[in-house]
Coordinates of C-alpha atoms in Angstrom, one line a residue:
M12 CA 142.9 116.1 99.0
K13 CA 139.3 116.8 100.0
E14 CA 137.3 113.6 100.9
I15 CA 133.7 113.3 99.8
V16 CA 131.5 110.3 100.4
I17 CA 129.3 109.3 97.5
A18 CA 125.9 108.1 98.9
T19 CA 125.5 104.9 96.8
N20 CA 126.3 101.2 96.9
N21 CA 125.6 101.0 93.1
Q22 CA 129.1 100.2 91.6
G23 CA 128.0 101.3 88.1
K24 CA 126.9 104.7 89.4
L25 CA 130.0 105.1 91.6
K26 CA 132.3 104.4 88.6
E27 CA 130.5 107.0 86.5
I28 CA 130.9 109.6 89.2
E29 CA 134.6 108.7 89.8
E30 CA 135.4 109.2 86.1
L31 CA 133.9 112.7 86.1
L32 CA 134.7 114.1 89.5
V33 CA 138.5 114.4 89.7
G34 CA 140.6 116.2 92.2
Y35 CA 138.8 114.7 95.2
K36 CA 139.2 111.5 97.2
L37 CA 135.8 109.8 96.7
L38 CA 134.7 107.2 99.2
S39 CA 131.7 104.9 98.9
L40 CA 129.3 104.0 101.7
K41 CA 131.0 100.6 101.8
D42 CA 134.4 102.4 102.2
M43 CA 132.9 104.2 105.2
N44 CA 131.3 101.0 106.5
C45 CA 128.0 102.9 106.4
K46 CA 125.0 100.5 106.0
V47 CA 122.3 103.1 106.4
E48 CA 119.6 103.2 103.7
V49 CA 118.0 106.6 103.5
V50 CA 114.3 106.4 102.8
E51 CA 113.6 108.1 99.5
D52 CA 110.1 109.4 100.4
Q53 CA 110.2 112.8 98.8
D54 CA 108.1 113.9 95.8
T55 CA 110.9 114.9 93.4
F56 CA 114.4 113.7 92.3
E57 CA 115.8 116.9 93.8
E58 CA 114.2 116.5 97.2
N59 CA 115.3 112.9 97.4
S60 CA 118.9 113.7 96.5
K61 CA 119.0 116.6 99.0
K62 CA 117.6 114.3 101.8
K63 CA 120.2 111.6 101.1
A64 CA 123.1 113.9 100.9
K65 CA 122.1 115.8 104.1
E66 CA 121.4 112.7 106.2
I67 CA 124.6 110.8 105.2
S68 CA 126.8 114.0 105.5
E69 CA 125.5 114.7 109.0
M70 CA 125.8 111.0 110.0
L71 CA 129.4 110.7 108.8
N72 CA 130.4 114.3 109.5
M73 CA 131.9 114.8 106.1
P74 CA 130.8 116.2 102.7
C75 CA 128.5 114.0 100.7
I76 CA 127.2 113.8 97.2
A77 CA 124.0 111.9 96.5
D78 CA 121.9 111.6 93.4
D79 CA 118.4 110.5 92.5
S80 CA 117.6 109.7 88.9
G81 CA 115.0 107.8 86.9
L82 CA 113.1 107.2 83.8
C83 CA 110.1 109.4 82.9
I84 CA 107.7 108.3 80.3
E85 CA 105.7 111.1 78.7
K86 CA 102.6 109.1 78.0
Y87 CA 102.2 108.2 81.7
N88 CA 102.8 111.7 83.0
G89 CA 106.5 111.0 84.0
W90 CA 105.9 107.5 85.4
P91 CA 107.8 105.7 86.9
G92 CA 109.9 108.8 87.7
I93 CA 111.0 108.8 91.4
H94 CA 109.7 105.2 91.7
T95 CA 111.9 103.9 88.8
A96 CA 113.9 101.5 91.1
R97 CA 111.0 100.4 93.2
F98 CA 107.7 100.4 91.2
L99 CA 107.5 96.6 91.2
G100 CA 108.6 96.3 94.8
E101 CA 112.0 96.3 96.6
D102 CA 113.0 92.9 95.4
A103 CA 112.3 93.2 91.7
T104 CA 115.3 93.2 89.4
A105 CA 116.1 95.8 86.7
K106 CA 115.4 93.2 84.1
Q107 CA 111.9 92.5 85.6
R108 CA 111.1 96.2 85.6
N109 CA 112.3 96.6 82.0
V110 CA 110.2 93.6 80.9
Y111 CA 107.2 95.1 82.6
I112 CA 107.6 98.5 80.9
L113 CA 108.2 96.9 77.4
E114 CA 105.0 94.8 77.9
K115 CA 103.0 97.8 79.1
M116 CA 104.1 99.8 76.0
K117 CA 104.1 97.0 73.4
N118 CA 101.2 98.5 71.3
L119 CA 102.5 102.1 71.4
E120 CA 104.2 103.7 68.4
G121 CA 106.1 106.9 67.6
K122 CA 105.7 109.8 70.0
E123 CA 103.8 107.7 72.4
R124 CA 107.1 106.0 73.3
N125 CA 108.8 109.4 74.2
A126 CA 110.7 109.3 77.4
S127 CA 113.5 111.1 79.2
V128 CA 116.0 110.2 81.9
K129 CA 116.5 112.8 84.6
C130 CA 119.1 113.2 87.3
C131 CA 119.5 115.5 90.3
I132 CA 122.8 115.4 92.2
T133 CA 123.4 117.2 95.4
Y134 CA 126.5 118.2 97.3
Y135 CA 125.9 118.8 101.0
E136 CA 128.4 120.0 103.6
K137 CA 127.6 121.7 106.9
G138 CA 124.3 123.2 105.8
K139 CA 125.6 124.2 102.4
C140 CA 123.6 122.5 99.6
I141 CA 124.4 122.6 95.9
V142 CA 122.2 120.9 93.2
G143 CA 123.1 119.9 89.7
K144 CA 120.5 118.7 87.1
G145 CA 120.6 116.8 83.9
E146 CA 118.1 115.4 81.4
I147 CA 118.3 113.4 78.2
K148 CA 115.3 113.0 75.9
G149 CA 114.8 109.8 74.0
K150 CA 112.2 107.0 73.8
I151 CA 111.5 103.5 75.1
A152 CA 112.9 100.9 72.7
K153 CA 110.7 98.2 71.3
E154 CA 113.0 95.6 72.9
A155 CA 115.9 95.4 75.3
R156 CA 119.2 95.9 73.5
G157 CA 122.8 96.0 74.7
N158 CA 124.8 94.5 77.5
N159 CA 126.6 97.5 78.9
G160 CA 125.1 99.5 81.7
F161 CA 122.6 99.0 84.5
G162 CA 119.0 99.8 85.4
F163 CA 116.9 100.9 82.5
D164 CA 119.9 101.4 80.1
E165 CA 118.9 98.5 77.8
I166 CA 115.4 100.0 77.1
F167 CA 116.2 103.7 76.9
E168 CA 116.8 104.6 73.3
L169 CA 118.7 107.8 72.4
P170 CA 117.8 110.0 69.4
D171 CA 120.6 108.3 67.3
G172 CA 118.8 104.9 67.7
K173 CA 121.2 103.3 70.2
T174 CA 120.1 102.3 73.7
Y175 CA 122.3 103.5 76.7
A176 CA 123.3 99.8 77.0
E177 CA 124.7 99.7 73.5
L178 CA 127.2 102.5 74.3
T179 CA 130.6 101.9 75.8
S180 CA 131.0 103.3 79.3
E181 CA 133.1 106.1 77.8
E182 CA 130.4 107.0 75.2
K183 CA 127.7 106.9 77.9
N184 CA 129.8 109.1 80.2
Q185 CA 130.1 111.7 77.5
I186 CA 126.4 112.2 77.2
S187 CA 124.5 110.7 80.1
H188 CA 121.9 112.5 82.3
R189 CA 124.2 111.9 85.2
R190 CA 127.1 113.5 83.4
L191 CA 125.1 116.6 82.7
A192 CA 123.9 116.8 86.3
L193 CA 127.4 116.2 87.6
Q194 CA 128.9 118.8 85.2
D195 CA 126.3 121.3 86.4
L196 CA 127.2 120.5 90.0
I197 CA 130.9 120.7 89.4
N198 CA 130.5 124.1 87.7
K199 CA 128.6 125.4 90.7
M200 CA 131.1 123.9 93.1
K201 CA 134.0 125.6 91.3
K202 CA 132.3 129.0 91.4
L203 CA 132.0 128.6 95.2
H204 CA 135.6 127.3 95.4
I205 CA 134.7 124.0 97.0

């Protein structure tokens, strides 16, 4: 069975990928005893995911899958975007970031709350680079709701009115931006017989 390292220490993200990418032996950075943090200093989700996948793959000498994803708020030209996990500094919690966004948007109504979540996921092996992309449109909820999920899940509201965090893991995995990106990637990998 082909081994692929998933370039994350985020257990929620790893679990999502494991549920979708079957037929491979998936290893985390922890499994590989790899403590390297790749600096995400590129200008797009795609470039960050490519950089992570390439650096980890070459360091461990094995295939790697890495993703970059984030929340993009239309009113603020896609902010926080690639800075979603760090816009309040490296030590801020997801809850602190979510509270900040809710406060910043408290007087906005209707379409001014429109947002999307985007994901780019890259497979890298010996110079071969394949990218999958996914995007879900929704809006920023008026308040944090739900207990399931991580990151901005409790403030991202889907068109049906539920936040990501109000869905079960199974429901989220059926529709998430990461699923769409991963499905796109898997389809491309199959065509290339990887």
